[in-house]
Structure formats: C-alpha cells, structure tokens
Amino acid sequence: MIRRLWKFNGGVHLPAHKEESASHPVRRAPLPKRLILPLHQHIGESAEAVVKAGDRVLKGQMIAHAKGFVSAPVHAPSSGVVVETGDLPVPHPSGLSAPCIVIETDGADQWTQLQTHGDYTRLDPSALRNIIREAGIVGLGGAGFPSFIKLNPGPGKAVNTLILNGVECEPYITCDDMLMRERAPDIIAGLRIIRHALRARECIVAIEDNKPGAYAAMCAAAAGTDIHVVQVPTIYPAGGEKQLIKVLTGMEVPGNGLPIHIGVVCHNVGTAAAVYRAVEYGEPLISRYMTITGGNIAQPRNLEVLIGTPVKDLLDECGWNPATLDRLLMGGPMMGFALPGDDVPVIKTTNCILAMTAADSQPQRPVMPCIRCGACADACPVNLLPQQLYWHAHAKDLDKVQEYNLFDCIECGCCSYVCPSNIPLVHYYRYAKTEIWAKEREKQKAEAARLRYEFRLQRIEREKTERAAKHTQKKEELTAAPVDPSGTKKAAIVAAMERAQAKREEVKSEE
Amino acid sequence: MFVAIIALGALAAAFGLILGYAAIRFKVEGDPLAEKINAILPQTQCGQCGYPGCRPYAEAIARGEADINQCPPGGEAGVVKLADLLGRDPKPLSAEHGQVKPKMVAVIDESICIGCTLCIQACPVDAILGAAKQMHTIIAKECTGCELCVAPCPVNCIEMVPLKPDIAHWTWTFPDEQPQPPALKGAQG
C-alpha cells in the first residue's frame, strides 16, 4: 500500500557512517567482571536500592524499586554479589557521580524465578502496564521515559495511531536496524501487546529508506496483519517523535502538548521488543542492543550488552586504540555527549558508544560572529528562530528565550551543523534551559523559606501573647484569691508563737 | 443657573459616594510595592542588609529608607531586578553589607553539640531540629545558608560548607567559556 507522507521543515542530510557497524551479526558481549548500575537511568525520580553490600543477587532480581510515579526499577543483569553501593561516575554530560549499585558477577549467570503471565490478550491494560513497570522498561530510543506511562492514554483520550519508531536517523547508530533485522517477530509481538494496552485503531512501523534489510524483515514479520510498515525518506531528524508524527500523519503536536493530545502514541522498536520479553517470558530489562563504532574502533559492530557494563569492556571487545582516541561519545555525533572517562557504565538509554579519532571529527574552527544568514532557521525541524534564541541566550535574557519557545527545541543540532560561523548554538540553548530550571528551583526554595520565616514570626508572636495571657491570669489569681481563706495558717502561726512564748517563760521560771 | 448648580452638586455627591464605597470595597491590604520587592528578595533571612529579615528590608526599600544594593545573597541579578521594578539605575552591591558567596549549607558536628538550643532560636526558618540537652541537626533541605546559627554556638560546632554539586542541580556552562566543535566531519561542507 502506498501511504501519503508529509514533510517537516528543514532537517539536514548527513553522511550516514552506518555500514561500518551494520555488516556483522549481533553477538553477546562477554560477561563483565563488574556491573555498575546507576539508580537513575530514566526521566523522573531515581529508583531506591533494596540491596546492600554483601547481598547475593540473581540475574533478573530487582535491586532497586521505583520511587514515585514517574520512575522505573532496576534489576540485576547477572548473578553475583553486591560489593558496593555509593556514588560513582555515571554517563552524564556533567561528568558528576551519582548513586550506583556495583555487582561483582560470579560467572554462573543464574536466573531468578521469573513470573510468566500467560495469554496477554486476557490481561487488563492496567495489569499489562504493571508488568511493564515492574520490568523496568523505559523508552529505549534515547529519552528514557518510563514506558508504562506512555501505555496509558488517560481518561477520555482515544489512541488513533500507534507509531513504532524504527527510523534511527542519527549517523553511526545501527542498533535498531540490527534489532529489526534479527528480531522482527519479537518487535511485532511487542507492538501487538502495546496495541492491546492502548486499544489503538491503527499501527504503523516507520523505517528510514536507507535500511532495506530491516524493512524487508519487518514486512515479513508483519505479513498477514493490519500493521503498516512504512519507509520514510532519509533526512535527519526524521526519527524525532514530533517530526515522525508530522511525516506519517501530517499532524503537528502542539507546542506544550504531547502526541497523545492529537491521538498519537510513539514507541521505539527496542522498547517493543523489551515489552515482548517482559510479558511473554517475565524477563526484566537487563540488556539491549548497542552500537560500538567510530574511527578508533578496529571492528565496529553491534553487541547485545548487559546494562551496567563498563564502557571500557565494550571498547576492549571491539578493539580500540587509546593512543589515537580523540573523543569518546555516548549516543550519536549530533545528540550524544562526551564521556568523562571509560570507567562509566552503559545504561538503559545508551544506544551507541562512539570512539572518534581526530580525523573523524570536525577540526575546531574559530567561532565567528553571527552574520544573520538564516541558515539555522531553514534547517530547524521545529520551525523555531534559532538566531533569535541565540541572541537572547547569549545576552542571558531568560524571559525572552522562553518567548521564542526555547522549550520546544529538541536539541537535534541541525542549526549548529549548518551555521557558517561555527557558533555552538545548541550549547547556548542547553545553557539557557538548565539556567531557567535552576532559577525556577531557586524561586521555589525562596518561597518555601519565606513561608517558614513568616510562620516562625507568627509562632513567636503567638507564644508571646500566650505567655502574657498566662502571666496576667496567674497575677489575677494571686490578687483575687484571699491568701488564707479559712485562717488556719494564721491560727497555726499564732499557736506556734504562743508555744514559743510559753517555752521561753518556762525556761525563765526554771532559772 | 440654579438648576445647573443642583445638577452638578448632585453629580458630585453621587460620584463621591461611588468613590467612597470603592475605597472601602477594593481596599488593598498591606503595601503592594513591598510585596513585589519581597518576591524578588532571595528569602535567605540572613539580615546582612541591616534589617531583621527579607520582609522588613522590602518594606524599608518601599518606604525609601534603604537602598537596593544591600542584599549580597541576591547578587547583582537581584539588584538589577529591583532597579527594574523601581525604575532606578542599577548600582554595584555595597561592600559594607558583605560579599557575594557561593551557596552554603550549615552542618552541625553532632559529636561536639551540647544541646543548648541557641542555634535553634537563631535559625530564621526553623531548619534546625533538636531539644534541650539533645543533639541538634540541620534540615539541609530547608537551610538557606544565612549563617545566623554559627555565631551563637558556644562550642563552635556549626560549619558552613558549600553545596555539593549533583546531577539534579547541575547546569551547562555558558558556551564561550568552553567551546565545543561539532563532532561530525563534513559540517559546513
């Protein structure tokens, strides 16, 4: 069936660099000695550890449970002993440390008792969501939003179109491509489970037209069903959620809205495969496909990697050369970030490890003034005005950048890529975004401090009046009440005086 | 002539009544300007401005008694905001009211604390937990870093430490300080 497709504004054509890593079948990465599991691998609140140093854990056992609604649990990717819980370097652009659980593997790779759930079609959507939540599944496309939330359209909202995103538009990355080629039936089965939970009317699998192998495999797996497998033109960033929705449906997601507001839900192909494993076999999310590539890697390829494997183990497995390593990125060259070192672990959202030599990456060219050419606005897939955003972010005018819809920016990097003056535009937007969030936090803290301060003043005032009231009451009691109402005290004193007098006289008379 | 005087007089009386009623009905409690100034102040309640808290300082600015550059925790940004609100020219922070410092949090050395409650009485935001002859501790989340608890402590067991950076509070640096080249070769053809 030929489907009508739409176009989004801008985008760029990039050198793909995909063949290098997509020419070998995927194999399992060897079991690492140490697994480092950060408690925060998703959007939302950190998970909370339920094991401590010295505990023995089995493969698939929950080691940290979800805390709060937007959160996901973490499971042990292999059996072994917890040797440490504490702050360790995690993959994050800040290079800071965060709470982690470290497991020393025992090599047995012994599974815990897995709970299967039988025929999913007889399960209630909420029960399905619960299984997916307990399996720790988050969006594997990059953002890491807990998936069970995106399986709940919410009251009164119907899902018209369910999109499975296999576009994978960023250069170098091929893990979704390989997953579709090798595990298409799993993905389609996962898609049907997601569809069952969402009661979606229509299902579309979108694949870029530079992945004919994946397209053929998915078509074969979806044959005989009403699932549409669609090829979309190769242009970056067609895999962005809002861009893909525009391409497939012609509809635009409103600025501050979510796809569900226009009846669309989007999931990644990797997520669908993980959902299938969780529902069919009770397996939690403990491994994923990952691309290890770049000019520094001798045999670029995809590996099935346990979450928590140190990056260095993967680089060793694929043959790297530390001497010529220029930059080590997690994610792709457009949206990835530089890793602080090779000792950090991979996490649920890691799709690619990119080890570049100096020859791979762009030589650093001097940043020059903006010449107002407008190339960035032509390239922006969200129809923003990158130039205006840049001026105001540069001037640190945080109100103005928000007026220009800074928070609709998806940080795809198209504007920086086309900028003839080499201005690091996205860096400015990231700076402005985090600065606005910091200001917001400060404001909330100041408000809380103000309330506490005012409450304290009130309390001191209240205590003062209470004390004064008590004081006057006591005083009144003392003055109003007669000191010795019945006169017994007086009488006793008189009697004592008389006794003393008598005694004195007695002594006198004896003399 | 007579009719005109009566008509105008009646109108004046009617409008007078309306205005009088409006003055009572729509009376604004408190000083709205002080309220706006207080919303800009950082609510550290440290007293470095010379007033016993942010609200008294806000009221003093509103009355024209205090200058806008006496709040070091608010920093230069705070002075600029106050200047914007009040239609004045921003000026540098006055040196006699202290220096801008990084964000701090108080920490009690619990092994030294004698449980005298003096710091509890000094804390403007009730961020210290404890009782007489019991160990005291700071509720770090509520501490504004005002340092008011440090001086009253008779055994010097309270220390101000800079806030530790963590991922949730981390911000990207301003780009000029750290230029980054695009990672992909072929950019700008």
XYZ file of C-alpha atoms in Angstrom:
700
model
C 0.000 0.000 0.000
C 1.331 3.423 -0.872
C 0.862 5.787 2.001
C 0.827 9.511 1.680
C 3.741 11.075 3.548
C 4.279 14.667 4.639
C 7.411 16.738 5.184
C 8.653 18.663 8.186
C 10.541 21.938 7.889
C 14.300 21.862 7.431
C 16.393 18.923 8.538
C 19.811 18.069 7.128
C 21.321 15.283 5.059
C 24.232 13.789 6.938
C 26.951 11.298 5.985
C 25.469 8.059 7.354
C 28.525 6.058 8.547
C 26.197 3.126 9.157
C 27.712 0.380 7.013
C 30.760 0.018 9.276
C 28.820 -1.357 12.208
C 25.881 -2.975 10.406
C 27.802 -5.584 8.442
C 28.277 -8.145 11.248
C 25.581 -10.111 13.038
C 24.996 -9.073 16.632
C 26.647 -11.135 19.315
C 26.538 -11.101 23.057
C 29.215 -9.049 24.796
C 31.255 -11.190 27.220
C 30.092 -11.154 30.832
C 31.916 -8.290 32.578
C 33.552 -8.779 35.994
C 31.841 -5.753 37.443
C 28.410 -4.335 36.647
C 27.758 -0.748 37.702
C 24.071 0.119 37.872
C 23.139 3.776 38.341
C 19.844 4.232 40.172
C 18.830 6.999 37.804
C 18.676 5.667 34.231
C 15.424 7.273 33.157
C 13.462 10.504 33.213
C 11.822 11.068 36.578
C 12.746 10.118 40.103
C 15.672 7.860 40.962
C 14.987 4.279 41.943
C 15.643 3.286 45.562
C 18.125 0.485 46.329
C 16.688 -2.582 48.046
C 20.001 -4.452 48.347
C 23.135 -3.640 50.329
C 26.804 -4.520 50.046
C 27.345 -8.218 50.666
C 23.959 -9.364 49.331
C 23.916 -12.123 46.749
C 21.691 -11.361 43.780
C 20.396 -13.464 40.917
C 20.021 -12.460 37.290
C 16.787 -10.575 36.823
C 16.273 -9.879 40.529
C 15.019 -6.382 41.369
C 17.797 -4.469 43.146
C 16.164 -1.036 43.265
C 12.456 -0.300 43.249
C 10.652 2.586 41.590
C 10.122 5.567 43.861
C 7.277 7.849 42.883
C 5.064 7.589 39.811
C 7.495 8.648 37.075
C 10.219 6.163 37.950
C 11.440 2.697 36.968
C 13.011 -0.159 38.925
C 16.500 -1.532 38.237
C 17.293 -5.264 38.006
C 20.484 -7.270 38.366
C 21.739 -8.052 34.826
C 23.617 -11.137 36.014
C 24.081 -13.163 39.188
C 26.752 -12.201 41.683
C 27.427 -10.297 44.876
C 26.712 -6.637 45.576
C 30.105 -5.239 46.526
C 29.365 -1.572 46.814
C 26.566 0.958 46.904
C 27.601 4.561 46.615
C 28.396 7.466 44.354
C 30.311 6.563 41.198
C 30.831 8.364 37.853
C 27.775 7.932 35.629
C 27.257 8.703 31.932
C 26.004 12.270 32.050
C 27.279 15.448 30.354
C 28.175 16.870 33.782
C 30.733 14.152 34.472
C 29.456 14.031 38.062
C 28.935 10.981 40.233
C 25.580 9.595 41.306
C 24.334 6.677 43.443
C 25.079 3.274 41.895
C 24.938 -0.390 42.853
C 28.046 -2.394 41.929
C 27.714 -6.143 41.359
C 30.693 -8.463 41.083
C 29.493 -11.198 38.758
C 30.073 -14.864 39.645
C 30.033 -16.182 36.072
C 27.116 -18.534 36.749
C 24.615 -16.110 35.153
C 21.902 -17.796 37.189
C 18.352 -16.549 36.628
C 15.962 -15.742 39.412
C 12.476 -17.305 39.303
C 10.673 -15.473 36.502
C 6.948 -14.965 36.606
C 5.139 -15.506 33.334
C 1.705 -14.143 32.690
C 0.126 -16.401 30.094
C -2.015 -15.053 27.302
C -1.708 -11.250 27.299
C -4.979 -10.761 25.432
C -6.816 -11.870 28.554
C -4.987 -9.296 30.665
C -6.438 -5.952 31.569
C -4.478 -2.922 30.185
C -3.688 -1.814 33.736
C -2.294 -5.270 34.561
C -0.153 -5.082 31.423
C 1.133 -1.669 32.414
C 2.024 -3.022 35.813
C 4.033 -5.894 34.294
C 5.894 -3.410 32.081
C 6.529 -1.068 35.004
C 7.847 -3.888 37.182
C 10.129 -4.987 34.334
C 11.831 -1.578 34.461
C 11.165 -0.812 30.803
C 11.867 2.750 29.704
C 11.913 4.291 26.228
C 14.985 2.811 24.546
C 15.106 5.388 21.766
C 17.068 7.843 23.853
C 14.978 9.864 26.286
C 14.251 7.031 28.712
C 10.725 7.946 29.700
C 9.139 5.098 31.731
C 7.150 3.169 29.118
C 4.159 2.170 31.229
C 3.079 5.819 31.398
C 3.013 6.021 27.594
C 0.796 2.920 27.606
C -1.905 4.815 29.429
C -3.771 7.202 27.150
C -5.550 8.681 30.160
C -9.254 9.030 30.758
C -11.280 10.234 27.803
C -8.390 10.059 25.306
C -8.510 7.583 22.456
C -5.430 6.461 20.559
C -5.922 6.716 16.859
C -2.441 5.904 15.623
C 0.282 3.875 17.311
C 3.664 4.528 15.721
C 6.619 2.231 16.186
C 9.764 4.249 15.587
C 12.474 2.362 13.716
C 13.757 5.412 11.876
C 17.129 5.692 13.628
C 18.136 8.843 11.790
C 21.361 9.743 13.584
C 24.638 8.843 11.852
C 26.751 5.889 13.027
C 23.959 4.272 15.098
C 22.641 0.931 13.793
C 21.342 -0.905 16.876
C 17.653 -0.511 15.953
C 18.446 -1.516 12.358
C 20.126 -4.728 13.566
C 17.337 -5.420 16.053
C 14.745 -5.166 13.278
C 16.784 -7.415 11.006
C 17.370 -10.073 13.653
C 14.326 -9.915 15.902
C 11.486 -8.629 13.747
C 8.962 -11.202 15.090
C 9.703 -10.105 18.707
C 9.170 -6.464 17.765
C 5.872 -7.168 16.026
C 4.724 -9.278 19.001
C 5.651 -6.418 21.328
C 3.793 -3.989 19.118
C 0.652 -6.111 19.369
C 0.915 -6.113 23.164
C 1.315 -2.329 23.213
C -1.620 -2.026 20.843
C -3.714 -4.209 23.118
C -2.881 -1.968 26.098
C -3.661 1.224 24.171
C -6.595 -0.080 22.107
C -5.047 1.742 19.159
C -7.007 1.832 15.929
C -4.060 1.881 13.529
C -0.460 0.688 13.804
C 2.449 1.999 11.748
C 6.066 0.881 11.817
C 8.295 3.601 10.360
C 11.735 2.790 8.942
C 14.103 5.078 7.051
C 14.576 4.117 3.414
C 18.308 3.553 3.919
C 17.579 0.313 5.839
C 16.208 -2.085 3.196
C 17.199 -5.160 5.248
C 15.255 -4.033 8.272
C 12.298 -3.039 6.099
C 12.151 -6.450 4.435
C 12.404 -8.281 7.778
C 9.679 -6.173 9.367
C 7.413 -6.557 6.319
C 7.838 -10.327 6.527
C 7.066 -10.346 10.251
C 4.025 -8.136 9.832
C 2.655 -10.038 6.833
C -0.964 -11.060 7.240
C -1.683 -8.418 9.886
C -3.115 -4.931 9.501
C 0.150 -3.376 10.698
C 1.590 -0.960 8.118
C 5.341 -0.998 7.646
C 6.279 2.316 6.057
C 9.528 3.582 4.592
C 10.188 7.257 5.274
C 12.732 9.406 3.392
C 16.176 9.588 4.948
C 16.660 13.012 6.456
C 17.860 13.977 9.909
C 15.974 14.233 12.315
C 13.084 12.195 10.887
C 13.316 9.937 13.945
C 12.367 12.742 16.316
C 8.970 11.891 17.763
C 7.184 15.048 16.669
C 8.913 15.064 13.264
C 7.933 11.450 12.600
C 4.324 12.134 13.537
C 4.309 15.016 11.053
C 5.799 12.820 8.320
C 3.331 9.969 8.847
C 0.111 11.773 9.688
C 0.580 15.381 8.593
C -0.451 16.480 12.083
C 1.653 18.657 14.348
C 1.935 18.124 18.067
C 1.065 21.408 19.812
C 3.908 23.360 21.388
C 3.483 22.415 25.005
C 1.470 19.297 24.233
C 2.120 15.595 23.941
C 1.418 13.305 20.965
C -1.490 11.775 22.913
C -3.270 15.146 22.669
C -3.675 14.528 18.942
C -4.396 10.823 19.388
C -0.917 9.503 18.600
C 1.468 7.406 20.686
C 5.036 6.669 19.636
C 7.275 3.882 20.900
C 10.752 2.756 19.879
C 11.280 -0.656 18.250
C 13.665 -1.647 21.046
C 11.015 -0.841 23.618
C 8.538 -3.063 21.786
C 10.997 -5.978 21.829
C 11.602 -5.435 25.559
C 7.844 -5.339 26.198
C 7.500 -8.682 24.414
C 10.255 -10.294 26.533
C 8.682 -8.897 29.722
C 5.126 -10.017 29.011
C 5.864 -13.328 27.331
C 8.783 -14.552 29.455
C 8.672 -12.275 32.514
C 12.183 -11.009 31.739
C 13.006 -7.539 33.071
C 15.031 -5.066 31.009
C 18.637 -6.086 31.702
C 20.271 -5.958 28.293
C 19.951 -4.179 24.969
C 21.495 -3.862 21.518
C 24.216 -1.256 21.340
C 26.439 0.068 18.541
C 30.170 0.360 19.223
C 31.668 2.322 16.383
C 33.829 5.229 15.271
C 37.198 5.606 13.591
C 39.019 4.484 16.713
C 37.323 1.069 16.756
C 39.016 -1.751 14.833
C 35.865 -3.882 14.409
C 32.828 -1.616 14.668
C 29.749 -3.728 15.383
C 26.597 -4.158 17.416
C 26.623 -6.100 20.664
C 23.918 -7.304 22.977
C 25.157 -5.677 26.151
C 24.131 -6.117 29.782
C 23.052 -2.812 31.322
C 25.796 -1.681 33.677
C 28.730 -2.989 31.617
C 31.662 -0.545 31.832
C 32.320 1.245 28.533
C 35.957 0.109 28.614
C 34.949 -3.574 28.423
C 32.984 -2.860 25.229
C 35.821 -0.867 23.689
C 38.234 -3.703 24.505
C 35.851 -6.209 22.929
C 35.748 -4.286 19.647
C 39.403 -3.281 19.589
C 40.183 0.335 20.291
C 43.342 2.380 20.332
C 43.588 4.617 23.402
C 46.552 6.464 21.869
C 44.576 7.907 18.967
C 41.280 8.392 20.812
C 40.138 11.957 20.356
C 36.620 11.942 21.732
C 34.504 9.300 23.393
C 30.780 9.936 22.976
C 27.699 8.218 24.306
C 24.958 8.466 21.692
C 25.440 9.739 18.163
C 27.566 12.600 16.849
C 24.618 15.024 16.754
C 22.874 14.483 20.075
C 25.381 12.428 22.063
C 27.593 13.806 24.802
C 31.271 13.385 25.644
C 32.004 10.832 28.348
C 34.253 11.908 31.213
C 36.127 8.587 31.066
C 35.902 4.952 30.005
C 35.046 3.709 33.511
C 31.396 4.762 33.328
C 28.773 2.063 32.686
C 26.260 1.887 29.856
C 22.643 2.450 30.899
C 19.188 1.576 29.577
C 19.118 4.542 27.192
C 22.603 4.004 25.725
C 22.231 3.199 22.027
C 25.770 3.894 20.862
C 29.355 4.266 22.011
C 31.212 6.423 19.535
C 35.007 6.455 19.786
C 36.418 9.042 17.400
C 39.903 9.814 16.235
C 40.977 13.339 15.422
C 40.470 12.558 11.717
C 36.789 11.648 12.324
C 35.624 14.815 13.901
C 35.498 18.321 12.661
C 38.674 20.295 13.385
C 37.858 23.044 15.796
C 37.259 26.190 13.829
C 37.081 29.605 15.456
C 33.631 30.815 16.464
C 32.770 33.897 14.463
C 30.027 36.469 14.807
C 26.541 35.642 13.571
C 26.053 37.083 10.086
C 22.265 36.729 10.182
C 22.223 34.407 7.166
C 19.197 32.498 8.439
C 20.550 29.050 7.516
C 19.713 27.835 11.030
C 16.054 28.807 10.689
C 15.892 26.980 7.333
C 17.312 23.860 8.954
C 15.262 23.900 12.180
C 12.805 20.974 12.153
C 10.656 22.605 14.834
C 10.177 25.921 12.976
C 11.935 27.915 15.656
C 14.080 31.005 15.144
C 17.495 29.740 16.264
C 19.086 33.127 15.620
C 16.774 34.971 17.970
C 17.161 32.231 20.550
C 20.915 32.594 20.228
C 20.897 36.380 20.659
C 18.772 36.228 23.755
C 20.568 33.226 25.266
C 23.855 35.000 24.610
C 22.521 38.078 26.406
C 21.290 35.761 29.207
C 17.782 37.156 28.726
C 15.945 34.118 30.042
C 12.454 35.592 29.678
C 12.962 36.450 26.032
C 14.271 32.979 25.056
C 11.121 31.476 26.505
C 9.013 33.863 24.461
C 10.757 32.358 21.435
C 9.693 28.861 22.579
C 13.072 27.627 23.750
C 11.457 24.600 25.372
C 10.193 23.310 22.026
C 13.810 22.899 20.901
C 14.672 19.190 20.617
C 18.444 19.877 20.623
C 18.874 17.967 17.359
C 21.903 20.054 16.390
C 20.803 20.905 12.822
C 21.299 24.638 13.438
C 24.830 24.223 14.801
C 25.618 21.884 11.911
C 24.681 24.371 9.199
C 25.993 27.501 10.945
C 28.739 29.053 8.733
C 30.099 30.933 11.747
C 30.615 27.724 13.767
C 28.503 29.031 16.633
C 27.744 26.275 19.156
C 24.042 27.154 19.072
C 22.682 24.072 20.849
C 25.123 24.632 23.673
C 23.572 28.073 24.185
C 20.079 26.563 24.282
C 21.122 23.879 26.752
C 22.730 26.545 28.892
C 19.551 28.642 28.812
C 17.311 25.649 29.580
C 19.276 24.464 32.616
C 19.666 28.049 33.813
C 15.879 28.564 33.650
C 15.310 25.338 35.592
C 17.867 26.430 38.204
C 16.136 29.805 38.562
C 12.810 28.019 38.938
C 14.209 25.786 41.694
C 15.682 28.813 43.458
C 12.341 30.556 43.304
C 10.571 27.575 44.829
C 13.177 27.371 47.570
C 12.838 31.087 48.322
C 9.071 30.711 48.515
C 9.400 27.823 50.964
C 11.891 29.836 53.054
C 9.534 32.813 53.083
C 6.639 30.689 54.309
C 8.771 29.122 57.038
C 10.084 32.530 58.095
C 6.612 34.028 58.278
C 5.293 31.014 60.143
C 8.117 31.336 62.651
C 7.335 35.018 63.244
C 3.707 34.096 63.729
C 4.651 31.344 66.154
C 6.902 33.643 68.195
C 4.143 36.229 68.307
C 1.616 33.597 69.408
C 3.923 32.257 72.102
C 4.455 35.794 73.383
C 0.745 36.532 73.683
C 0.129 33.139 75.254
C 2.850 33.754 77.812
C 1.490 37.207 78.570
C -2.001 35.790 78.970
C -0.747 33.119 81.359
C 1.141 35.727 83.319
C -1.848 38.015 83.813
C -4.048 35.067 84.690
C -1.651 33.981 87.442
C -1.415 37.530 88.748
C -5.190 37.816 88.865
C -5.438 34.546 90.728
C -2.930 35.741 93.299
C -4.585 39.121 93.934
C -8.179 37.936 93.738
C -7.998 34.910 95.971
C -7.554 35.591 99.734
C -4.202 34.382 100.938
C -5.567 32.309 103.741
C -9.292 31.877 103.253
C -10.056 29.803 106.309
C -7.443 31.442 108.580
C -5.923 28.094 109.574
C -2.460 29.203 108.608
C -2.729 32.331 110.727
C -4.046 30.336 113.619
C -1.180 27.889 113.315
C 1.314 30.724 113.332
C -0.348 32.264 116.395
C -0.330 28.899 118.119
C 3.341 28.422 117.277
C 4.155 31.865 118.637
C 2.257 31.115 121.830
C 4.089 27.841 122.224
C 7.387 29.585 121.786
C 6.400 32.241 124.294
C 5.323 29.587 126.811
C 8.574 27.714 126.362
C 10.594 30.857 126.861
C 8.663 31.632 130.067
C 9.135 28.066 131.239
C 12.903 28.379 130.786
C 12.855 31.719 132.600
C 10.880 30.376 135.570
C 13.205 27.376 135.876
C 16.107 29.763 136.239
C -28.308 78.740 36.855
C -29.866 77.263 39.973
C -30.707 74.039 38.167
C -27.112 73.720 36.939
C -25.723 74.104 40.456
C -28.129 71.485 41.812
C -27.405 69.094 38.921
C -23.627 69.410 39.301
C -23.912 69.186 43.056
C -25.967 66.005 42.762
C -23.470 64.517 40.322
C -20.576 65.385 42.644
C -22.369 63.786 45.577
C -23.163 60.634 43.551
C -19.578 60.210 42.338
C -18.310 60.934 45.826
C -20.447 58.102 47.186
C -19.268 55.709 44.478
C -15.630 56.585 45.096
C -16.080 56.329 48.839
C -17.661 52.896 48.502
C -14.940 51.741 46.097
C -12.254 52.853 48.535
C -13.749 50.569 51.180
C -14.786 47.696 48.927
C -11.497 47.418 46.992
C -9.113 48.401 49.776
C -5.676 46.805 49.268
C -4.304 45.307 52.454
C -0.638 45.950 53.135
C 1.826 47.634 50.860
C 1.683 46.145 47.341
C 5.100 47.580 46.468
C 6.758 45.937 49.493
C 5.086 42.693 48.458
C 6.588 42.918 44.967
C 10.034 43.759 46.339
C 9.817 40.882 48.804
C 9.075 38.497 45.923
C 12.409 39.450 44.321
C 14.488 39.079 47.504
C 16.091 35.636 47.969
C 14.397 34.964 51.348
C 17.672 33.931 52.932
C 16.607 35.916 56.022
C 20.279 36.489 56.833
C 19.988 40.085 57.971
C 23.112 41.235 56.109
C 21.118 44.195 54.807
C 20.796 45.514 58.344
C 17.133 44.578 58.718
C 15.854 41.522 60.629
C 14.733 39.603 57.533
C 13.761 40.000 53.905
C 10.302 41.430 54.511
C 11.476 44.265 56.789
C 14.138 45.124 54.181
C 11.483 45.102 51.448
C 9.327 47.436 53.495
C 12.287 49.730 54.132
C 13.003 49.900 50.370
C 9.331 50.635 49.703
C 9.434 53.460 52.232
C 12.602 54.791 50.606
C 14.722 54.238 53.713
C 17.006 51.526 52.371
C 18.976 51.307 49.150
C 18.518 48.473 46.653
C 22.118 47.232 46.820
C 22.243 45.843 50.355
C 21.455 42.189 49.647
C 24.562 40.053 48.886
C 22.671 36.720 48.569
C 20.505 38.273 45.835
C 23.677 39.211 43.934
C 23.959 41.637 41.041
C 20.991 39.958 39.339
C 18.811 40.803 42.325
C 19.905 44.455 42.246
C 19.086 44.650 38.531
C 15.620 43.200 39.128
C 14.930 45.653 41.950
C 16.155 48.529 39.789
C 13.812 47.382 37.003
C 10.857 47.229 39.361
C 11.526 50.606 40.927
C 12.606 52.403 37.753
C 16.034 53.242 39.120
C 19.549 52.746 37.812
C 21.219 49.519 38.960
C 24.308 50.001 41.098
C 27.027 47.669 42.384
C 26.462 45.852 45.668
C 27.549 47.929 48.624
C 30.711 46.486 50.178
C 29.715 47.222 53.775
C 26.851 44.700 53.605
C 29.068 41.756 52.685
C 30.331 39.843 49.682
C 28.564 37.530 47.247
C 29.379 33.964 48.322
C 28.637 30.580 46.784
C 25.541 28.827 48.126
C 26.259 27.278 51.507
C 24.555 24.943 53.921
C 25.152 24.725 57.689
C 26.398 21.439 59.153
C 26.418 20.604 62.874
C 29.240 18.429 64.180
C 26.947 16.214 66.206
C 29.715 14.753 68.360
C 30.542 18.210 69.751
C 26.978 19.606 70.063
C 25.937 20.055 73.712
C 22.241 20.588 73.006
C 21.990 24.205 74.153
C 19.224 25.177 71.646
C 20.854 28.584 70.976
C 21.148 27.840 67.250
C 17.522 26.690 67.115
C 16.470 30.060 68.461
C 18.696 31.854 65.954
C 17.501 29.998 62.850
C 15.053 32.230 60.933
C 13.440 29.396 59.012
C 13.196 26.688 61.702
C 15.656 24.482 59.830
C 17.308 23.050 62.962
C 15.844 20.060 64.732
C 16.618 19.303 68.387
C 15.689 19.901 72.024
C 17.434 20.946 75.245
C 20.314 18.587 76.069
C 19.547 16.580 72.918
C 21.723 16.521 69.845
C 20.737 19.084 67.179
C 20.824 18.622 63.436
C 20.236 20.800 60.366
C 17.433 20.024 57.931
C 19.651 20.651 54.921
C 16.712 20.961 52.508
C 15.308 23.923 54.440
C 18.614 25.653 55.294
C 19.030 28.978 53.468
C 22.725 29.313 54.350
C 22.203 32.551 56.305
C 24.968 31.770 58.839
C 22.913 33.162 61.727
C 23.339 29.921 63.691
C 27.149 29.970 63.545
C 27.836 32.847 65.940
C 25.535 31.836 68.840
C 27.020 28.315 69.135
C 29.080 28.246 72.371
C 31.167 25.244 71.282
C 31.743 26.242 67.623
C 30.286 23.037 66.266
C 28.467 24.584 63.274
C 30.287 24.914 59.989
C 29.149 26.422 56.691
C 30.013 24.150 53.765
C 29.460 24.903 50.053
C 26.607 22.932 48.475
C 27.884 19.794 46.761
C 27.192 19.782 43.020
C 24.852 16.965 41.945
C 23.300 15.977 38.656
C 19.839 17.270 39.541
C 21.213 20.782 40.164
C 23.921 20.830 37.503
C 23.733 23.444 34.765
C 25.538 23.771 31.436
C 28.296 26.358 31.431
C 27.975 29.460 29.293
C 29.322 28.375 25.873
C 32.055 30.981 25.468
C 33.845 29.500 28.428
C 34.095 26.081 26.813
C 33.909 25.992 23.014
C 32.976 22.619 21.515
C 33.471 21.722 17.881
C 30.766 19.803 16.036
C 31.503 16.101 16.241
C 30.613 15.158 12.707
C 33.018 15.647 9.851
C 31.512 17.262 6.827
C 29.801 20.068 8.683
C 29.656 23.274 6.690
C 30.853 21.300 3.642
